[in-house]
mmCIF file of C-alpha atoms in Angstrom:
data_model
loop_
_atom_site.group_PDB
_atom_site.id
_atom_site.type_symbol
_atom_site.label_atom_id
_atom_site.label_comp_id
_atom_site.label_asym_id
_atom_site.label_seq_id
_atom_site.Cartn_x
_atom_site.Cartn_y
_atom_site.Cartn_z
ATOM 1 C CA MET A 360 -59.837 7.447 -66.098
ATOM 2 C CA ILE A 361 -62.282 10.162 -67.175
ATOM 3 C CA ARG A 362 -60.247 12.689 -65.178
ATOM 4 C CA ASN A 363 -57.008 11.634 -66.904
ATOM 5 C CA MET A 364 -58.663 12.006 -70.317
ATOM 6 C CA ALA A 365 -59.807 15.500 -69.352
ATOM 7 C CA GLN A 366 -56.269 16.412 -68.291
ATOM 8 C CA ASP A 367 -54.884 15.123 -71.587
ATOM 9 C CA ASN A 368 -57.404 17.269 -73.491
ATOM 10 C CA ASP A 369 -56.396 20.302 -71.416
ATOM 11 C CA THR A 370 -52.758 19.935 -72.406
ATOM 12 C CA LEU A 371 -53.743 19.829 -76.099
ATOM 13 C CA VAL A 372 -55.453 23.248 -75.973
ATOM 14 C CA THR A 373 -53.971 25.662 -78.531
ATOM 15 C CA ALA A 374 -52.542 28.849 -77.026
ATOM 16 C CA ARG A 375 -50.449 31.811 -78.100
ATOM 17 C CA PHE A 376 -47.027 32.074 -76.542
ATOM 18 C CA GLY A 377 -44.486 34.841 -76.331
ATOM 19 C CA ALA A 378 -40.830 34.312 -75.534
ATOM 20 C CA THR A 379 -38.065 36.774 -74.798
ATOM 21 C CA VAL A 380 -34.985 36.312 -76.981
ATOM 22 C CA THR A 381 -31.555 37.923 -76.841
ATOM 23 C CA THR A 382 -31.449 40.834 -79.289
ATOM 24 C CA GLY A 383 -29.821 39.603 -82.478
ATOM 25 C CA LEU A 384 -30.829 35.951 -82.047
ATOM 26 C CA GLU A 385 -34.478 36.270 -83.111
ATOM 27 C CA SER A 386 -34.023 34.613 -86.519
ATOM 28 C CA ILE A 387 -32.089 31.715 -84.938
ATOM 29 C CA ALA A 388 -34.921 31.228 -82.431
ATOM 30 C CA GLN A 389 -37.418 31.259 -85.300
ATOM 31 C CA ASP A 390 -35.442 28.532 -87.110
ATOM 32 C CA GLU A 391 -35.253 26.430 -83.935
ATOM 33 C CA ILE A 392 -39.023 26.663 -83.410
ATOM 34 C CA ARG A 393 -39.614 25.727 -87.039
ATOM 35 C CA GLN A 394 -37.276 22.735 -86.728
ATOM 36 C CA LYS A 395 -38.349 21.383 -83.322
ATOM 37 C CA LEU A 396 -42.043 22.357 -83.080
ATOM 38 C CA GLN A 397 -42.880 22.345 -86.820
ATOM 39 C CA ILE A 398 -44.649 25.708 -86.594
ATOM 40 C CA GLU A 399 -43.987 29.255 -87.781
ATOM 41 C CA ALA A 400 -43.218 32.104 -85.400
ATOM 42 C CA SER A 401 -43.404 35.886 -85.731
ATOM 43 C CA ILE A 402 -40.335 37.957 -84.915
ATOM 44 C CA LEU A 403 -40.406 41.140 -82.865
ATOM 45 C CA LYS A 404 -37.375 42.933 -81.459
ATOM 46 C CA GLY A 405 -36.155 40.959 -78.483
ATOM 47 C CA ARG A 406 -39.053 38.496 -78.551
ATOM 48 C CA ILE A 407 -40.857 35.928 -80.643
ATOM 49 C CA VAL A 408 -44.549 34.955 -80.802
ATOM 50 C CA PHE A 409 -46.047 31.633 -81.900
ATOM 51 C CA GLU A 410 -49.185 29.530 -81.520
ATOM 52 C CA THR A 411 -49.212 25.820 -80.732
ATOM 53 C CA SER A 412 -50.949 23.016 -78.852
ATOM 54 C CA ARG A 413 -47.684 21.200 -78.110
ATOM 55 C CA PRO A 414 -46.995 20.291 -74.450
ATOM 56 C CA ILE A 415 -45.219 22.946 -72.398
ATOM 57 C CA GLY A 416 -42.376 20.505 -71.777
ATOM 58 C CA ASP A 417 -41.540 20.509 -75.503
ATOM 59 C CA ILE A 418 -41.480 24.312 -75.633
ATOM 60 C CA LEU A 419 -39.267 24.603 -72.558
ATOM 61 C CA LYS A 420 -36.627 22.486 -74.319
ATOM 62 C CA LEU A 421 -35.945 25.324 -76.766
ATOM 63 C CA LYS A 422 -32.392 26.577 -76.272
ATOM 64 C CA THR A 423 -32.626 30.065 -77.764
ATOM 65 C CA ILE A 424 -35.405 31.510 -75.584
ATOM 66 C CA ASN A 425 -34.872 33.184 -72.218
ATOM 67 C CA ASN A 426 -38.374 33.418 -70.717
ATOM 68 C CA LEU A 427 -41.723 31.963 -71.811
ATOM 69 C CA PHE A 428 -45.208 33.466 -71.418
ATOM 70 C CA VAL A 429 -48.714 32.476 -72.448
ATOM 71 C CA ILE A 430 -50.584 35.406 -74.003
ATOM 72 C CA ILE A 431 -54.159 35.760 -72.737
ATOM 73 C CA HIS A 432 -54.994 39.051 -74.463
ATOM 74 C CA ASP A 433 -53.369 41.634 -76.685
ATOM 75 C CA GLU A 434 -54.824 44.699 -78.321
ATOM 76 C CA VAL A 435 -53.825 47.814 -80.216
ATOM 77 C CA PHE A 436 -55.580 50.997 -79.106
ATOM 78 C CA THR A 437 -56.241 54.160 -81.061
ATOM 79 C CA ASP A 438 -55.034 57.475 -79.654
ATOM 80 C CA GLU A 439 -58.628 58.245 -78.644
ATOM 81 C CA GLN A 440 -58.869 55.006 -76.635
ATOM 82 C CA MET A 441 -55.667 55.611 -74.692
ATOM 83 C CA PRO A 442 -56.171 57.116 -71.203
ATOM 84 C CA THR A 443 -55.420 60.849 -71.175
ATOM 85 C CA GLU A 444 -55.037 60.781 -67.386
ATOM 86 C CA SER A 445 -54.062 58.065 -64.936
ATOM 87 C CA LYS A 446 -57.555 58.062 -63.410
ATOM 88 C CA TYR A 447 -58.957 56.738 -66.716
ATOM 89 C CA LEU A 448 -56.635 53.717 -66.599
ATOM 90 C CA GLU A 449 -58.833 51.656 -64.264
ATOM 91 C CA PRO A 450 -61.964 51.565 -66.497
ATOM 92 C CA LEU A 451 -59.798 50.497 -69.450
ATOM 93 C CA LEU A 452 -58.083 47.711 -67.524
ATOM 94 C CA MET A 453 -61.435 46.546 -66.096
ATOM 95 C CA GLU A 454 -62.600 45.951 -69.672
ATOM 96 C CA ILE A 455 -59.331 44.223 -70.539
ATOM 97 C CA GLY A 456 -59.705 41.920 -67.520
ATOM 98 C CA GLU A 457 -63.040 40.717 -68.881
ATOM 99 C CA ARG A 458 -61.607 40.055 -72.355
ATOM 100 C CA CYS A 459 -58.642 37.982 -71.186
ATOM 101 C CA ASP A 460 -58.763 34.230 -71.859
ATOM 102 C CA TRP A 461 -58.033 33.270 -68.252
ATOM 103 C CA ARG A 462 -58.979 29.616 -68.633
ATOM 104 C CA VAL A 463 -56.461 28.851 -71.376
ATOM 105 C CA GLY A 464 -53.781 30.891 -69.647
ATOM 106 C CA LEU A 465 -54.274 29.121 -66.330
ATOM 107 C CA LEU A 466 -54.354 25.700 -67.987
ATOM 108 C CA LYS A 467 -50.925 26.325 -69.513
ATOM 109 C CA TRP A 468 -49.585 27.867 -66.307
ATOM 110 C CA LYS A 469 -50.832 24.878 -64.282
ATOM 111 C CA GLU A 470 -49.169 22.507 -66.747
ATOM 112 C CA ALA A 471 -45.856 24.393 -66.509
ATOM 113 C CA SER A 472 -45.812 24.950 -62.744
ATOM 114 C CA GLY A 473 -47.416 21.713 -61.537
ATOM 115 C CA PHE A 474 -49.760 23.685 -59.255
ATOM 116 C CA GLU A 475 -52.045 21.192 -57.480
ATOM 117 C CA ARG A 476 -53.795 23.053 -54.651
ATOM 118 C CA CYS A 477 -56.989 23.547 -56.659
ATOM 119 C CA ASP A 478 -58.386 22.989 -60.146
ATOM 120 C CA ILE A 479 -59.119 25.564 -62.837
ATOM 121 C CA ASP A 480 -62.810 25.940 -61.944
ATOM 122 C CA LYS A 481 -61.932 26.865 -58.348
ATOM 123 C CA MET A 482 -59.327 29.341 -59.545
ATOM 124 C CA LEU A 483 -61.944 31.085 -61.689
ATOM 125 C CA THR A 484 -64.477 31.236 -58.826
ATOM 126 C CA LYS A 485 -64.512 34.172 -56.423
ATOM 127 C CA ASP A 486 -65.084 32.605 -53.030
ATOM 128 C CA THR A 487 -63.472 33.710 -49.753
ATOM 129 C CA ASP A 488 -63.534 30.084 -48.569
ATOM 130 C CA LEU A 489 -61.167 29.174 -51.422
ATOM 131 C CA LYS A 490 -58.504 31.799 -50.678
ATOM 132 C CA GLU A 491 -56.292 29.289 -48.899
ATOM 133 C CA VAL A 492 -56.051 27.030 -51.954
ATOM 134 C CA GLN A 493 -56.156 29.619 -54.738
ATOM 135 C CA PRO A 494 -52.838 30.807 -56.241
ATOM 136 C CA LYS A 495 -51.034 33.788 -54.743
ATOM 137 C CA PHE A 496 -50.255 36.286 -57.490
ATOM 138 C CA ARG A 497 -48.589 39.559 -58.370
ATOM 139 C CA VAL A 498 -48.709 41.861 -61.409
ATOM 140 C CA SER A 499 -45.613 43.173 -63.202
ATOM 141 C CA SER A 500 -45.403 45.603 -66.086
ATOM 142 C CA ASN A 501 -42.951 46.697 -68.751
ATOM 143 C CA ARG A 502 -43.890 49.997 -70.370
ATOM 144 C CA TYR A 503 -42.354 51.543 -73.467
ATOM 145 C CA GLY A 504 -43.341 54.780 -75.190
ATOM 146 C CA LEU A 505 -43.475 58.498 -74.508
ATOM 147 C CA LYS A 506 -47.206 59.169 -74.842
ATOM 148 C CA HIS A 507 -48.345 57.462 -71.648
ATOM 149 C CA THR A 508 -49.927 59.496 -68.863
ATOM 150 C CA PHE A 509 -49.494 56.601 -66.423
ATOM 151 C CA THR A 510 -46.520 54.749 -64.964
ATOM 152 C CA SER A 511 -45.637 51.061 -64.655
ATOM 153 C CA PRO A 512 -46.550 51.056 -60.923
ATOM 154 C CA ASP A 513 -49.951 52.522 -61.899
ATOM 155 C CA ILE A 514 -50.523 49.565 -64.251
ATOM 156 C CA CYS A 515 -49.414 47.018 -61.637
ATOM 157 C CA SER A 516 -51.595 48.354 -58.820
ATOM 158 C CA THR A 517 -54.635 48.914 -61.037
ATOM 159 C CA PHE A 518 -54.550 45.577 -62.814
ATOM 160 C CA GLY A 519 -53.819 43.822 -59.535
ATOM 161 C CA HIS A 520 -57.018 45.383 -58.188
ATOM 162 C CA VAL A 521 -58.882 44.202 -61.316
ATOM 163 C CA ILE A 522 -57.779 40.577 -60.749
ATOM 164 C CA ASP A 523 -58.521 40.761 -57.034
ATOM 165 C CA THR A 524 -62.017 42.078 -57.780
ATOM 166 C CA LYS A 525 -62.654 39.375 -60.395
ATOM 167 C CA PHE A 526 -61.217 36.274 -58.681
ATOM 168 C CA GLY A 527 -60.278 37.234 -55.127
ATOM 169 C CA TRP A 528 -56.811 35.684 -55.362
ATOM 170 C CA PRO A 529 -54.435 36.630 -52.541
ATOM 171 C CA ILE A 530 -51.799 39.210 -53.526
ATOM 172 C CA ARG A 531 -48.137 38.571 -52.680
ATOM 173 C CA MET A 532 -45.112 40.588 -53.796
ATOM 174 C CA LYS A 533 -42.840 37.719 -52.695
ATOM 175 C CA ASP A 534 -43.416 33.962 -52.504
ATOM 176 C CA TYR A 535 -46.112 34.174 -55.183
ATOM 177 C CA ASP A 536 -47.366 31.268 -57.297
ATOM 178 C CA LEU A 537 -48.415 33.154 -60.409
ATOM 179 C CA GLU A 538 -47.090 36.285 -62.132
ATOM 180 C CA VAL A 539 -49.238 38.259 -64.565
ATOM 181 C CA TYR A 540 -47.633 40.762 -66.941
ATOM 182 C CA ALA A 541 -49.449 43.768 -68.385
ATOM 183 C CA ASN A 542 -47.010 45.249 -70.901
ATOM 184 C CA PHE A 543 -47.636 48.513 -72.764
ATOM 185 C CA SER A 544 -45.602 49.357 -75.864
ATOM 186 C CA ASP A 545 -46.845 52.698 -77.182
ATOM 187 C CA ASN A 546 -50.500 51.885 -78.020
ATOM 188 C CA TYR A 547 -50.103 48.103 -77.825
ATOM 189 C CA LEU A 548 -51.109 46.176 -74.695
ATOM 190 C CA CYS A 549 -50.167 42.547 -74.077
ATOM 191 C CA VAL A 550 -51.431 40.633 -71.030
ATOM 192 C CA CYS A 551 -49.635 37.361 -70.364
ATOM 193 C CA ILE A 552 -48.823 34.853 -67.634
ATOM 194 C CA SER A 553 -45.231 33.865 -66.938
ATOM 195 C CA LEU A 554 -44.445 30.168 -67.374
ATOM 196 C CA THR A 555 -40.809 30.316 -66.271
ATOM 197 C CA PRO A 556 -39.674 31.468 -62.813
ATOM 198 C CA GLY A 557 -36.200 32.273 -64.122
ATOM 199 C CA CYS A 558 -34.121 32.455 -67.288
ATOM 200 C CA LEU A 559 -34.111 29.218 -69.310
ATOM 201 C CA ALA A 560 -30.722 29.859 -70.900
ATOM 202 C CA SER A 561 -28.697 28.957 -67.817
ATOM 203 C CA GLY A 562 -26.818 26.149 -69.569
ATOM 204 C CA HIS A 563 -24.973 23.196 -68.074
ATOM 205 C CA ILE A 564 -21.809 24.800 -66.707
ATOM 206 C CA LYS A 565 -20.615 23.669 -63.262
ATOM 207 C CA GLU A 566 -17.357 25.635 -63.000
ATOM 208 C CA PHE A 567 -17.534 29.292 -64.071
ATOM 209 C CA GLY A 568 -14.831 31.739 -65.094
ATOM 210 C CA LEU A 569 -14.710 35.534 -65.361
ATOM 211 C CA THR A 570 -16.155 35.605 -68.880
ATOM 212 C CA THR A 571 -18.023 32.292 -69.245
ATOM 213 C CA LEU A 572 -20.331 32.556 -72.253
ATOM 214 C CA ARG A 573 -24.035 31.923 -71.683
ATOM 215 C CA ALA A 574 -25.481 28.795 -73.270
ATOM 216 C CA VAL A 575 -27.818 30.702 -75.582
ATOM 217 C CA TYR A 576 -24.852 32.302 -77.421
ATOM 218 C CA CYS A 577 -23.012 28.971 -77.623
ATOM 219 C CA TYR A 578 -26.029 27.254 -79.172
ATOM 220 C CA ALA A 579 -26.579 30.155 -81.575
ATOM 221 C CA MET A 580 -22.995 29.879 -82.812
ATOM 222 C CA LEU A 581 -23.407 26.135 -83.342
ATOM 223 C CA LYS A 582 -26.505 26.820 -85.443
ATOM 224 C CA LEU A 583 -24.747 29.544 -87.451
ATOM 225 C CA ALA A 584 -21.896 27.136 -88.163
ATOM 226 C CA LYS A 585 -24.388 24.528 -89.431
ATOM 227 C CA VAL A 586 -22.703 21.743 -87.496
ATOM 228 C CA GLU A 587 -23.474 18.280 -88.870
ATOM 229 C CA THR A 588 -23.054 14.737 -87.607
ATOM 230 C CA GLY A 589 -19.437 13.619 -87.866
ATOM 231 C CA ASP A 590 -17.942 17.128 -87.678
ATOM 232 C CA ILE A 591 -14.978 17.973 -85.468
ATOM 233 C CA VAL A 592 -15.863 21.178 -83.590
ATOM 234 C CA LEU A 593 -12.886 23.045 -82.119
ATOM 235 C CA ASP A 594 -12.910 25.937 -79.665
ATOM 236 C CA PRO A 595 -9.217 26.944 -79.445
ATOM 237 C CA MET A 596 -9.859 29.620 -76.793
ATOM 238 C CA ALA A 597 -12.284 27.566 -74.723
ATOM 239 C CA GLY A 598 -11.852 29.083 -71.271
ATOM 240 C CA THR A 599 -14.156 26.999 -69.086
ATOM 241 C CA GLY A 600 -15.469 25.136 -72.153
ATOM 242 C CA ALA A 601 -19.003 26.551 -72.555
ATOM 243 C CA ILE A 602 -19.113 26.060 -76.352
ATOM 244 C CA SER A 603 -17.767 22.508 -76.153
ATOM 245 C CA VAL A 604 -20.260 21.663 -73.387
ATOM 246 C CA GLU A 605 -23.195 22.803 -75.544
ATOM 247 C CA THR A 606 -21.806 20.753 -78.437
ATOM 248 C CA CYS A 607 -21.906 17.718 -76.139
ATOM 249 C CA TYR A 608 -25.501 18.387 -75.065
ATOM 250 C CA ALA A 609 -26.549 18.757 -78.699
ATOM 251 C CA TRP A 610 -25.131 15.230 -79.100
ATOM 252 C CA LEU A 611 -27.171 14.020 -76.113
ATOM 253 C CA ASP A 612 -30.325 15.666 -77.530
ATOM 254 C CA ASP A 613 -29.701 13.935 -80.893
ATOM 255 C CA GLU A 614 -29.590 17.227 -82.815
ATOM 256 C CA PHE A 615 -26.241 16.282 -84.316
ATOM 257 C CA HIS A 616 -23.397 13.987 -83.277
ATOM 258 C CA ALA A 617 -20.159 15.972 -83.429
ATOM 259 C CA PHE A 618 -16.811 15.608 -81.661
ATOM 260 C CA ALA A 619 -16.154 18.529 -79.279
ATOM 261 C CA MET A 620 -12.549 19.614 -78.860
ATOM 262 C CA ALA A 621 -11.613 22.368 -76.377
ATOM 263 C CA GLY A 622 -8.245 24.114 -76.313
ATOM 264 C CA GLU A 623 -7.012 26.532 -73.645
ATOM 265 C CA LEU A 624 -3.603 27.985 -72.790
ATOM 266 C CA GLN A 625 -4.060 28.835 -69.112
ATOM 267 C CA GLU A 626 -3.979 26.043 -66.563
ATOM 268 C CA ILE A 627 -6.791 27.141 -64.210
ATOM 269 C CA PRO A 628 -9.495 27.579 -66.913
ATOM 270 C CA LEU A 629 -8.369 24.295 -68.486
ATOM 271 C CA GLY A 630 -9.017 22.506 -65.173
ATOM 272 C CA LYS A 631 -12.528 24.011 -65.019
ATOM 273 C CA CYS A 632 -13.063 23.038 -68.654
ATOM 274 C CA SER A 633 -12.138 19.445 -67.808
ATOM 275 C CA ALA A 634 -14.693 19.412 -64.976
ATOM 276 C CA ASN A 635 -17.412 20.851 -67.219
ATOM 277 C CA LEU A 636 -16.752 18.289 -69.956
ATOM 278 C CA ASN A 637 -17.119 15.419 -67.500
ATOM 279 C CA ILE A 638 -20.650 14.717 -68.731
ATOM 280 C CA ASP A 639 -22.359 11.404 -68.067
ATOM 281 C CA LEU A 640 -26.114 11.341 -68.649
ATOM 282 C CA HIS A 641 -27.671 7.941 -67.911
ATOM 283 C CA GLY A 642 -24.501 6.206 -69.049
ATOM 284 C CA ARG A 643 -24.185 8.270 -72.244
ATOM 285 C CA ARG A 644 -20.881 10.103 -72.609
ATOM 286 C CA PRO A 645 -20.644 12.406 -75.639
ATOM 287 C CA PRO A 646 -17.292 12.331 -77.478
ATOM 288 C CA SER A 647 -15.087 15.224 -76.357
ATOM 289 C CA ASP A 648 -11.520 16.080 -75.417
ATOM 290 C CA LYS A 649 -9.488 19.025 -74.188
ATOM 291 C CA MET A 650 -5.877 20.075 -74.626
ATOM 292 C CA ARG A 651 -3.518 22.824 -73.601
ATOM 293 C CA LEU A 652 -2.575 24.911 -76.628
ATOM 294 C CA ASP A 653 -1.643 28.335 -77.932
ATOM 295 C CA VAL A 654 -4.238 29.427 -80.480
ATOM 296 C CA THR A 655 -1.542 30.958 -82.710
ATOM 297 C CA LYS A 656 0.530 27.732 -82.727
ATOM 298 C CA MET A 657 -1.930 24.876 -82.428
ATOM 299 C CA PRO A 658 -0.468 21.330 -82.189
ATOM 300 C CA ILE A 659 -3.025 20.051 -84.700
ATOM 301 C CA ARG A 660 -2.292 18.768 -88.203
ATOM 302 C CA ASP A 661 -3.350 20.744 -91.278
ATOM 303 C CA ASN A 662 -6.835 20.502 -92.812
ATOM 304 C CA CYS A 663 -8.486 18.313 -90.175
ATOM 305 C CA VAL A 664 -11.028 20.514 -88.348
ATOM 306 C CA ASP A 665 -14.529 20.966 -89.777
ATOM 307 C CA VAL A 666 -15.808 23.793 -87.574
ATOM 308 C CA ILE A 667 -14.054 26.382 -85.413
ATOM 309 C CA ILE A 668 -16.218 28.290 -82.954
ATOM 310 C CA SER A 669 -14.780 30.709 -80.439
ATOM 311 C CA ASP A 670 -15.588 33.603 -78.143
ATOM 312 C CA LEU A 671 -12.647 35.933 -78.778
ATOM 313 C CA PRO A 672 -11.252 38.258 -76.086
ATOM 314 C CA PHE A 673 -13.030 41.611 -76.310
ATOM 315 C CA GLY A 674 -10.057 43.493 -74.893
ATOM 316 C CA ARG A 675 -11.855 44.383 -71.663
ATOM 317 C CA ARG A 676 -11.506 41.764 -68.912
ATOM 318 C CA HIS A 677 -8.990 39.760 -70.933
ATOM 319 C CA GLY A 678 -6.319 41.239 -73.169
ATOM 320 C CA SER A 679 -6.511 44.711 -74.673
ATOM 321 C CA LYS A 680 -7.782 46.430 -77.799
ATOM 322 C CA ARG A 681 -4.198 47.112 -78.816
ATOM 323 C CA GLY A 682 -3.192 43.485 -78.323
ATOM 324 C CA ASN A 683 -6.198 42.279 -80.351
ATOM 325 C CA LYS A 684 -4.840 44.005 -83.463
ATOM 326 C CA THR A 685 -1.919 41.581 -83.404
ATOM 327 C CA LEU A 686 -3.679 38.568 -81.876
ATOM 328 C CA TYR A 687 -6.707 38.428 -84.200
ATOM 329 C CA PRO A 688 -4.776 38.203 -87.519
ATOM 330 C CA ALA A 689 -2.445 35.592 -86.023
ATOM 331 C CA LEU A 690 -5.221 33.380 -84.652
ATOM 332 C CA LEU A 691 -7.294 33.595 -87.832
ATOM 333 C CA ARG A 692 -4.245 32.500 -89.818
ATOM 334 C CA SER A 693 -3.613 29.612 -87.438
ATOM 335 C CA MET A 694 -7.274 28.603 -87.745
ATOM 336 C CA GLY A 695 -6.901 28.711 -91.533
ATOM 337 C CA ARG A 696 -4.118 26.131 -91.298
ATOM 338 C CA VAL A 697 -6.127 23.530 -89.333
ATOM 339 C CA ALA A 698 -9.501 24.082 -91.062
ATOM 340 C CA ARG A 699 -10.521 21.765 -93.890
ATOM 341 C CA LEU A 700 -10.143 23.208 -97.374
ATOM 342 C CA ASN A 701 -13.410 24.430 -98.979
ATOM 343 C CA THR A 702 -15.718 23.041 -96.264
ATOM 344 C CA GLY A 703 -14.094 24.376 -93.086
ATOM 345 C CA ARG A 704 -15.889 27.263 -91.416
ATOM 346 C CA ALA A 705 -15.366 29.507 -88.429
ATOM 347 C CA VAL A 706 -17.886 31.423 -86.317
ATOM 348 C CA LEU A 707 -16.288 34.030 -84.080
ATOM 349 C CA LEU A 708 -17.892 36.278 -81.470
ATOM 350 C CA THR A 709 -16.236 39.595 -80.682
ATOM 351 C CA GLN A 710 -16.902 43.170 -79.681
ATOM 352 C CA ASP A 711 -13.692 44.431 -81.289
ATOM 353 C CA LYS A 712 -15.010 45.068 -84.778
ATOM 354 C CA HIS A 713 -11.910 46.902 -85.965
ATOM 355 C CA ALA A 714 -9.532 44.090 -84.971
ATOM 356 C CA ILE A 715 -11.597 41.348 -86.636
ATOM 357 C CA GLN A 716 -11.846 43.397 -89.846
ATOM 358 C CA LEU A 717 -8.084 43.840 -89.766
ATOM 359 C CA ALA A 718 -7.694 40.077 -89.324
ATOM 360 C CA SER A 719 -10.090 39.362 -92.186
ATOM 361 C CA ALA A 720 -8.169 41.681 -94.504
ATOM 362 C CA ALA A 721 -4.850 40.073 -93.534
ATOM 363 C CA ASN A 722 -6.108 36.536 -94.247
ATOM 364 C CA ARG A 723 -8.097 36.910 -97.444
ATOM 365 C CA ASP A 724 -5.847 34.319 -99.047
ATOM 366 C CA LEU A 725 -7.265 31.676 -96.653
ATOM 367 C CA TRP A 726 -10.744 32.795 -95.599
ATOM 368 C CA ILE A 727 -13.886 34.136 -97.238
ATOM 369 C CA GLU A 728 -15.898 36.383 -94.914
ATOM 370 C CA ARG A 729 -19.459 35.142 -95.482
ATOM 371 C CA SER A 730 -21.418 37.409 -93.170
ATOM 372 C CA PHE A 731 -21.560 39.155 -89.836
ATOM 373 C CA SER A 732 -24.491 39.987 -87.593
ATOM 374 C CA HIS A 733 -25.098 42.111 -84.533
ATOM 375 C CA VAL A 734 -25.927 40.590 -81.147
ATOM 376 C CA LYS A 735 -26.164 42.042 -77.647
ATOM 377 C CA VAL A 736 -24.057 40.348 -74.982
ATOM 378 C CA GLY A 737 -25.271 41.916 -71.762
ATOM 379 C CA ASN A 738 -25.098 45.647 -72.500
ATOM 380 C CA LEU A 739 -22.331 45.271 -75.078
ATOM 381 C CA HIS A 740 -22.893 45.502 -78.831
ATOM 382 C CA CYS A 741 -21.077 42.498 -80.281
ATOM 383 C CA TYR A 742 -20.864 40.669 -83.603
ATOM 384 C CA PHE A 743 -20.927 37.131 -84.982
ATOM 385 C CA TYR A 744 -18.479 36.776 -87.883
ATOM 386 C CA ILE A 745 -18.838 33.770 -90.178
ATOM 387 C CA PHE A 746 -15.858 32.705 -92.302
ATOM 388 C CA GLN A 747 -15.592 29.982 -94.975
ATOM 389 C CA ARG A 748 -12.257 28.315 -95.726
ATOM 390 C CA ASN A 749 -11.305 28.600 -99.402
ATOM 391 C CA GLU A 750 -9.357 26.106 -101.521
ATOM 392 C CA THR A 751 -5.928 27.720 -101.039
ATOM 393 C CA LYS A 752 -3.458 25.475 -99.243
ATOM 394 C CA PHE A 753 -1.703 26.921 -96.227
ATOM 395 C CA SER A 754 1.935 27.843 -96.828
ATOM 396 C CA HIS A 755 4.385 27.303 -93.980
ATOM 397 C CA ASP A 756 7.103 29.577 -95.328
ATOM 398 C CA LYS A 757 8.284 32.665 -93.472
ATOM 399 C CA GLU A 758 6.545 34.990 -95.935
ATOM 400 C CA SER A 759 3.125 33.719 -94.842
ATOM 401 C CA ASP A 760 3.963 34.132 -91.167
ATOM 402 C CA GLU A 761 4.892 37.783 -91.707
ATOM 403 C CA GLN A 762 1.683 38.673 -93.608
ATOM 404 C CA PRO A 763 -0.489 39.508 -90.564
ATOM 405 C CA LYS A 764 2.210 41.826 -89.168
ATOM 406 C CA ARG A 765 2.617 43.678 -92.470
ATOM 407 C CA ALA A 766 -1.154 44.007 -92.860
ATOM 408 C CA ASP A 767 -1.354 45.424 -89.334
ATOM 409 C CA GLN A 768 1.354 48.006 -90.101
ATOM 410 C CA LYS A 769 -0.257 48.933 -93.407
ATOM 411 C CA LEU A 770 -3.727 49.440 -91.927
ATOM 412 C CA ARG A 771 -2.323 51.474 -89.041
ATOM 413 C CA LYS A 772 -0.542 53.700 -91.530
ATOM 414 C CA VAL A 773 -3.768 54.202 -93.511
ATOM 415 C CA ALA A 774 -5.678 55.006 -90.306
ATOM 416 C CA THR A 775 -3.015 57.548 -89.298
ATOM 417 C CA ASN A 776 -3.167 59.240 -92.710
ATOM 418 C CA ASN A 777 -6.974 59.400 -92.508
ATOM 419 C CA LYS A 778 -6.783 61.092 -89.112
ATOM 420 C CA CYS A 779 -4.347 63.644 -90.478
#
C-alpha cells in the first residue's frame, strides 16, 4: 500500500512539457490545452510548451499535438558561453548533464512507457551489475542556426558519452527504450526526453486513399468551425471520410454531439468511407451517414446544414489548377444553398489560393469571408478559409447559376490586362 501511494505521488509531480505541433495550428493547440487541461501554454513556431502535474494519459489524449517530450533542462547562452570550437562542446555538455532534472524526466518517461525492469533509484545509480535492467538509450539532436562550430552528430556523440559516464546506461541506436533529445536553436539549448515513440496524430482511419487528410487537420477544422452539439456537419467531398470520422470520435469523446454526413462522387472512395464510418466503440455508435453526390448539385434541401467542412482538391493529385477556377465558385455556391441562413459556416482547406479567392468574389451575395490562415500540409503551404453564411436567400433562377462563370471570365480578363 505504501508503494502504491508513492507511485501516485510520483505521477502528480509537476513537469514542463514540450510538444511538436503542425505549423499553423499552434493557436488551436493552445486552445485545446486550455480547454482540456485547464492550463496556459506558450506558443513557439512549430511547438508548444506548458507545465502541469496532470497524468501523462490525459496529455496524450490531445488531438492537435504530434510528439510529446518532457523538458529536463533548457538554457540560453551568451555568445561568450557558446563553444568556439567543437572540442569545447564536451565541457559545456558535461555541465548541462549535471543540471538536468533527470529524476522528474525519468518519472514521466516511466509513466508514459510503462518501463518496469527497474525503479528510478536504480536508473540513477551507476553500477555495472545493473546494466541488464537499466534502460537502453540513444541521443538525438535537432540543430538550427548558423553560428555553431559543431554539428548534430557532434552533439549526439558527446552528450551520449556524458550520459554513459554519469549513469552507465547501455547505448543502442536501434531497439532502445529511452530517447534523449539535445536541441540547439541558435544560442538556446533544450534537453528533453521523448514520451511518444511515434506521431500521435495518426487518427482512426482504416481504409486510406491517395490524399487522405491526417486527423490533426480534421480536428483543427472542426475547432475552427466551432461545431456545437446538435449541428449537422457535412463534408461534400469526403473521399475516404477522414473529417466525418473525426466528427464521430469527437462525439465519442463527449466534446460535442454532432451528426456527421459524408458525401462523395466516386464509388471506390465512397466504399472506403463507408468502412471508416463503421465505428462501434463499446456499443456506442455515433450518428453518421454517407451518400453519393456531386458537390455542385447536392441532393440536399435548402438551409439545412449547420457546418460544411471540406478538404478541397489542390489541383495536384486530383483535378487541376485550371479546373479549380471553375469548380471552386460552383461548389461554394452549392454550399451556400444548403447552409443555414446567418448561422451556417464553412471551413475549407486548399492550396489553390487564387481559385478560392475567385470563388469568394463570385459568391459574395451568399457568403462572408471571415478569415483565412496559413497551415503547412506536408511541405505544401496551404490555407484554411472560414466563411459565414449571410441572410440572403438562395435564388434558383438561371441568372444565379451563371454568376460564377461570369465572375471567372471577368477575373481572367482583369488578370490578362494586368499581365499586359
